[in-house]
């Protein structure tokens, strides 16, 4: 019977120290000179003794070429992706609804478009004055009476003066409305009366020790009126000069906002890692550039 060599035993997965390897080779040479039964007993004895040695790890020629599986996404990454998809779907649905309403108002006529601009003026004024109000809430509530009341009175005085002049002009240009000319001529006097009453109420609410702060708030209110009522006054004229002069700028703004959003979520911070603006950390340079191009 042919004895197994050390190399064949290693291929079977058994590690053999060099010293014992020499001893085992000598024992095999002795067994070769004996009876075949002794030779078989020697082999069995060797196998039983070598069972104490640890097995080598199995090797495979294909193990080095095995492709590692893709790592599993963490729960936070999954939630982030789901939140991102949910935001996109919400924006798409709300955008479709708003565009549909805008098209419906445009098709309804000039009067409804002017009403839309008037509502937007109210919301814009409310947003801007609320920011300053919340910043100084404690001081205003404790020391300044009728602060919000006087702010809204200034707003309606500005609205009445601005659009009463526009309404008088429309009455003069429309022969069907000439019966209202008698009342339209009272508009300047009524506007002056409202202005006088609001001015007197504002002065009456001045508190000693807080006059500088109140004048500062009054100046802020006037600036907001110039940004809202002053600018949107001429939009009314553009509406009656042609709806295209109102629709085209609005569509440009809508397109810019949509393309800036999709450019930002697609390429945001992949090419330019610098922050775009601190006031809005989610804005990116890629979104700004994409909105400008498209």
Short mmCIF file of C-alpha atoms in Angstrom, two decimals:
data_model
loop_
_atom_site.label_atom_id
_atom_site.label_comp_id
_atom_site.label_asym_id
_atom_site.label_seq_id
_atom_site.Cartn_x
_atom_site.Cartn_y
_atom_site.Cartn_z
CA UNK A 1 0.00 0.00 0.00
CA UNK A 2 1.36 3.37 -0.99
CA UNK A 3 1.83 5.81 1.88
CA UNK A 4 0.30 9.27 1.64
CA UNK A 5 2.87 12.02 1.39
CA UNK A 6 2.92 15.18 3.44
CA UNK A 7 1.88 17.20 0.39
CA UNK A 8 -1.21 15.02 -0.16
CA UNK A 9 -2.11 15.32 3.49
CA UNK A 10 -1.80 19.10 3.26
CA UNK A 11 -4.12 19.02 0.28
CA UNK A 12 -6.56 17.14 2.48
CA UNK A 13 -6.58 20.16 4.77
CA UNK A 14 -4.21 19.11 7.60
CA UNK A 15 -1.32 21.27 8.84
CA UNK A 16 1.78 19.28 9.91
CA UNK A 17 4.79 20.77 11.72
CA UNK A 18 8.16 20.21 10.01
CA UNK A 19 9.74 18.24 12.91
CA UNK A 20 6.86 15.78 13.15
CA UNK A 21 6.83 15.59 9.37
CA UNK A 22 10.37 14.17 9.40
CA UNK A 23 9.47 11.70 12.13
CA UNK A 24 6.42 10.53 10.22
CA UNK A 25 8.45 10.06 7.05
CA UNK A 26 10.88 7.89 9.04
CA UNK A 27 8.03 5.84 10.46
CA UNK A 28 6.72 5.27 6.97
CA UNK A 29 10.12 4.03 5.81
CA UNK A 30 10.12 1.55 8.67
CA UNK A 31 6.66 0.39 7.84
CA UNK A 32 7.66 -0.21 4.21
CA UNK A 33 10.08 -2.92 5.37
CA UNK A 34 7.49 -4.68 7.54
CA UNK A 35 4.45 -6.68 6.80
CA UNK A 36 1.65 -5.03 4.82
CA UNK A 37 -0.61 -5.30 7.87
CA UNK A 38 1.92 -3.36 9.88
CA UNK A 39 2.08 -0.80 7.10
CA UNK A 40 -1.69 -0.37 7.24
CA UNK A 41 -1.62 -0.07 11.02
CA UNK A 42 1.05 2.60 10.74
CA UNK A 43 -1.02 4.64 8.35
CA UNK A 44 -4.08 4.40 10.61
CA UNK A 45 -1.96 5.42 13.58
CA UNK A 46 -0.68 8.44 11.66
CA UNK A 47 -4.17 9.51 10.66
CA UNK A 48 -5.42 9.18 14.23
CA UNK A 49 -2.45 11.20 15.53
CA UNK A 50 -2.84 13.89 12.87
CA UNK A 51 -6.47 14.47 13.83
CA UNK A 52 -5.18 16.70 16.62
CA UNK A 53 -3.89 19.25 14.11
CA UNK A 54 -6.26 22.04 13.06
CA UNK A 55 -7.82 22.04 9.64
CA UNK A 56 -6.71 24.64 7.10
CA UNK A 57 -9.41 26.97 5.86
CA UNK A 58 -10.90 25.79 2.57
CA UNK A 59 -9.59 27.57 -0.47
CA UNK A 60 -11.42 28.21 -3.66
CA UNK A 61 -10.12 29.58 -6.92
CA UNK A 62 -13.35 31.46 -7.43
CA UNK A 63 -13.28 33.14 -3.99
CA UNK A 64 -10.97 35.91 -5.16
CA UNK A 65 -13.26 36.74 -8.04
CA UNK A 66 -16.45 36.77 -5.98
CA UNK A 67 -18.25 40.17 -6.14
CA UNK A 68 -19.14 41.61 -2.75
CA UNK A 69 -22.89 42.13 -2.32
CA UNK A 70 -24.25 45.67 -2.21
CA UNK A 71 -24.42 46.94 1.39
CA UNK A 72 -27.88 47.36 2.83
CA UNK A 73 -29.23 50.90 3.27
CA UNK A 74 -29.54 52.15 6.80
CA UNK A 75 -33.02 53.01 8.15
CA UNK A 76 -32.12 56.71 8.22
CA UNK A 77 -31.14 56.62 4.52
CA UNK A 78 -34.39 54.86 3.64
CA UNK A 79 -36.43 57.44 5.55
CA UNK A 80 -34.49 60.26 3.87
CA UNK A 81 -35.21 58.87 0.40
CA UNK A 82 -38.88 58.34 1.21
CA UNK A 83 -39.16 61.88 2.58
CA UNK A 84 -37.51 63.24 -0.56
CA UNK A 85 -39.93 61.38 -2.85
CA UNK A 86 -42.87 62.51 -0.72
CA UNK A 87 -41.77 66.15 -0.98
CA UNK A 88 -41.43 65.91 -4.75
CA UNK A 89 -44.91 64.39 -5.11
CA UNK A 90 -46.41 67.04 -2.81
CA UNK A 91 -44.80 69.86 -4.77
CA UNK A 92 -45.95 68.43 -8.09
CA UNK A 93 -49.56 68.09 -6.91
CA UNK A 94 -49.67 71.55 -5.31
CA UNK A 95 -47.98 73.07 -8.38
CA UNK A 96 -50.57 71.56 -10.73
CA UNK A 97 -53.40 72.85 -8.52
CA UNK A 98 -51.97 76.38 -8.31
CA UNK A 99 -51.30 76.58 -12.06
CA UNK A 100 -54.82 75.36 -12.78
CA UNK A 101 -56.32 78.01 -10.48
CA UNK A 102 -54.13 80.69 -12.06
CA UNK A 103 -55.25 79.72 -15.57
CA UNK A 104 -58.88 79.75 -14.41
CA UNK A 105 -58.53 83.25 -12.98
CA UNK A 106 -56.86 84.50 -16.17
CA UNK A 107 -59.71 83.11 -18.27
CA UNK A 108 -62.31 84.69 -15.96
CA UNK A 109 -61.35 88.24 -16.93
CA UNK A 110 -59.64 91.43 -15.80
CA UNK A 111 -61.73 91.99 -12.68
CA UNK A 112 -60.83 88.61 -11.17
CA UNK A 113 -57.17 89.13 -11.96
CA UNK A 114 -57.25 92.51 -10.15
CA UNK A 115 -58.95 90.81 -7.19
CA UNK A 116 -56.13 88.25 -7.14
CA UNK A 117 -53.53 91.02 -7.04
CA UNK A 118 -55.41 92.71 -4.19
CA UNK A 119 -55.45 89.49 -2.14
CA UNK A 120 -51.73 89.00 -2.78
CA UNK A 121 -51.08 92.54 -1.54
CA UNK A 122 -52.84 91.81 1.72
CA UNK A 123 -50.94 88.55 2.26
CA UNK A 124 -47.60 90.13 1.39
CA UNK A 125 -48.12 93.07 3.75
CA UNK A 126 -49.22 90.77 6.55
CA UNK A 127 -46.14 88.57 6.09
CA UNK A 128 -43.65 91.44 6.18
CA UNK A 129 -45.08 93.31 9.17
CA UNK A 130 -45.51 90.06 11.13
CA UNK A 131 -41.77 89.38 10.92
CA UNK A 132 -40.96 92.68 12.65
CA UNK A 133 -43.81 92.23 15.11
CA UNK A 134 -42.58 88.84 16.34
CA UNK A 135 -39.04 90.15 16.78
CA UNK A 136 -40.27 92.80 19.26
CA UNK A 137 -43.39 91.09 20.59
CA UNK A 138 -42.74 91.54 24.33
CA UNK A 139 -41.89 95.21 24.05
CA UNK A 140 -44.82 96.01 21.77
CA UNK A 141 -47.43 94.17 23.83
CA UNK A 142 -46.36 95.79 27.10
CA UNK A 143 -45.72 99.39 26.07
CA UNK A 144 -47.35 100.28 22.71
CA UNK A 145 -51.16 100.29 22.46
CA UNK A 146 -52.98 99.72 19.15
CA UNK A 147 -49.74 98.90 17.35
CA UNK A 148 -51.21 96.33 14.95
CA UNK A 149 -54.34 98.43 14.49
CA UNK A 150 -52.42 101.47 13.29
CA UNK A 151 -50.34 99.32 10.93
CA UNK A 152 -53.42 97.96 9.19
CA UNK A 153 -55.01 101.40 9.12
CA UNK A 154 -51.99 102.72 7.23
CA UNK A 155 -52.31 99.83 4.82
CA UNK A 156 -55.97 100.48 4.01
CA UNK A 157 -55.34 104.23 3.66
CA UNK A 158 -52.63 103.45 1.08
CA UNK A 159 -54.90 100.97 -0.69
CA UNK A 160 -57.82 103.40 -0.83
CA UNK A 161 -55.72 106.30 -2.09
CA UNK A 162 -53.96 104.19 -4.73
CA UNK A 163 -56.94 102.36 -6.14
CA UNK A 164 -59.45 105.16 -5.76
CA UNK A 165 -57.32 107.15 -8.20
CA UNK A 166 -57.23 104.13 -10.50
CA UNK A 167 -61.01 103.62 -10.15
CA UNK A 168 -61.71 107.30 -10.97
CA UNK A 169 -59.60 106.97 -14.10
CA UNK A 170 -61.50 103.84 -15.17
CA UNK A 171 -64.86 105.59 -14.59
CA UNK A 172 -63.81 108.54 -16.72
CA UNK A 173 -62.67 106.29 -19.59
CA UNK A 174 -65.85 104.15 -19.56
CA UNK A 175 -68.94 106.01 -20.79
CA UNK A 176 -71.25 103.44 -19.17
CA UNK A 177 -69.96 104.44 -15.72
CA UNK A 178 -70.28 108.20 -16.05
CA UNK A 179 -73.19 108.15 -13.58
CA UNK A 180 -70.60 107.43 -10.86
CA UNK A 181 -68.48 110.50 -11.62
CA UNK A 182 -70.28 112.50 -8.94
CA UNK A 183 -69.22 110.03 -6.27
CA UNK A 184 -65.80 109.52 -7.75
CA UNK A 185 -64.97 113.17 -7.23
CA UNK A 186 -65.31 112.64 -3.45
CA UNK A 187 -62.52 110.07 -3.41
CA UNK A 188 -59.59 112.53 -2.87
CA UNK A 189 -61.32 114.20 0.06
CA UNK A 190 -62.21 110.87 1.63
CA UNK A 191 -58.64 109.63 1.20
CA UNK A 192 -57.30 112.75 2.89
CA UNK A 193 -59.74 112.29 5.78
CA UNK A 194 -58.61 108.70 6.30
CA UNK A 195 -54.99 109.77 6.20
CA UNK A 196 -55.57 112.53 8.77
CA UNK A 197 -57.42 110.24 11.17
CA UNK A 198 -54.75 107.53 10.95
CA UNK A 199 -51.97 110.05 11.48
CA UNK A 200 -53.65 111.52 14.57
CA UNK A 201 -54.22 108.04 16.04
CA UNK A 202 -50.58 107.12 15.45
CA UNK A 203 -49.36 110.25 17.25
CA UNK A 204 -51.81 109.62 20.11
CA UNK A 205 -50.32 106.18 20.75
CA UNK A 206 -46.76 107.52 21.19
CA UNK A 207 -45.38 106.59 24.61
CA UNK A 208 -42.72 108.52 26.52
CA UNK A 209 -39.44 106.66 26.47
CA UNK A 210 -40.42 104.59 23.42
CA UNK A 211 -40.89 107.29 20.79
CA UNK A 212 -37.72 106.39 18.92
CA UNK A 213 -38.73 102.73 18.80
CA UNK A 214 -42.25 103.62 17.60
CA UNK A 215 -40.91 105.90 14.86
CA UNK A 216 -38.64 103.09 13.78
CA UNK A 217 -41.64 100.76 13.49
CA UNK A 218 -43.61 103.42 11.60
CA UNK A 219 -40.77 103.79 9.09
CA UNK A 220 -40.72 100.02 8.62
CA UNK A 221 -44.47 100.06 7.95
CA UNK A 222 -44.06 102.78 5.31
CA UNK A 223 -41.25 100.88 3.60
CA UNK A 224 -43.44 97.76 3.44
CA UNK A 225 -46.26 99.83 1.93
CA UNK A 226 -43.92 101.10 -0.78
CA UNK A 227 -42.83 97.54 -1.56
CA UNK A 228 -46.37 96.17 -1.76
CA UNK A 229 -48.93 98.83 -2.67
CA UNK A 230 -46.49 101.12 -4.50
CA UNK A 231 -45.23 98.43 -6.87
CA UNK A 232 -48.45 96.53 -7.42
CA UNK A 233 -50.31 99.73 -8.32
CA UNK A 234 -48.78 99.67 -11.79
CA UNK A 235 -49.63 96.00 -12.21
CA UNK A 236 -53.29 97.02 -12.25
CA UNK A 237 -52.59 99.32 -15.18
CA UNK A 238 -50.75 96.54 -17.01
CA UNK A 239 -53.70 94.19 -16.53
CA UNK A 240 -56.02 96.55 -18.38
CA UNK A 241 -53.39 97.34 -21.00
CA UNK A 242 -53.31 93.63 -21.84
CA UNK A 243 -53.28 90.40 -19.85
CA UNK A 244 -50.10 89.36 -21.61
CA UNK A 245 -48.17 91.98 -19.63
CA UNK A 246 -49.33 90.31 -16.43
CA UNK A 247 -49.26 86.68 -17.52
CA UNK A 248 -45.81 86.60 -19.14
CA UNK A 249 -43.82 87.85 -16.08
CA UNK A 250 -45.75 85.48 -13.82
CA UNK A 251 -45.02 82.50 -16.08
CA UNK A 252 -41.32 83.44 -16.18
CA UNK A 253 -41.20 83.42 -12.38
CA UNK A 254 -43.06 80.09 -12.20
CA UNK A 255 -40.74 78.47 -14.75
CA UNK A 256 -37.65 79.79 -12.99
CA UNK A 257 -38.82 78.46 -9.62
CA UNK A 258 -39.70 75.00 -10.98
CA UNK A 259 -36.46 74.52 -12.90
CA UNK A 260 -34.38 75.83 -10.00
CA UNK A 261 -36.00 73.28 -7.69
CA UNK A 262 -35.45 70.29 -9.99
CA UNK A 263 -31.91 71.40 -10.84
CA UNK A 264 -31.17 71.68 -7.14
CA UNK A 265 -32.45 68.23 -6.16
CA UNK A 266 -30.74 66.63 -9.19
CA UNK A 267 -27.31 68.31 -9.20
CA UNK A 268 -27.26 70.10 -5.84
CA UNK A 269 -23.77 70.27 -4.25
CA UNK A 270 -22.32 67.77 -6.75
CA UNK A 271 -20.21 70.33 -8.59
CA UNK A 272 -20.13 73.36 -6.27
CA UNK A 273 -19.91 72.56 -2.56
CA UNK A 274 -19.92 76.16 -1.39
CA UNK A 275 -23.07 77.35 0.39
CA UNK A 276 -25.26 79.57 -1.75
CA UNK A 277 -26.94 81.72 0.92
CA UNK A 278 -26.99 81.46 4.71
CA UNK A 279 -30.60 82.62 4.99
CA UNK A 280 -31.76 79.51 3.11
CA UNK A 281 -29.27 76.63 3.63
CA UNK A 282 -31.09 74.27 1.25
CA UNK A 283 -30.52 76.54 -1.75
CA UNK A 284 -27.63 75.48 -3.99
CA UNK A 285 -25.55 77.08 -6.74
CA UNK A 286 -26.62 74.34 -9.14
CA UNK A 287 -30.28 75.18 -8.56
CA UNK A 288 -29.62 78.90 -9.04
CA UNK A 289 -27.73 78.33 -12.31
CA UNK A 290 -30.25 75.76 -13.58
CA UNK A 291 -33.15 78.12 -12.91
CA UNK A 292 -31.39 80.91 -14.79
CA UNK A 293 -30.64 78.72 -17.82
CA UNK A 294 -33.99 77.04 -18.21
#
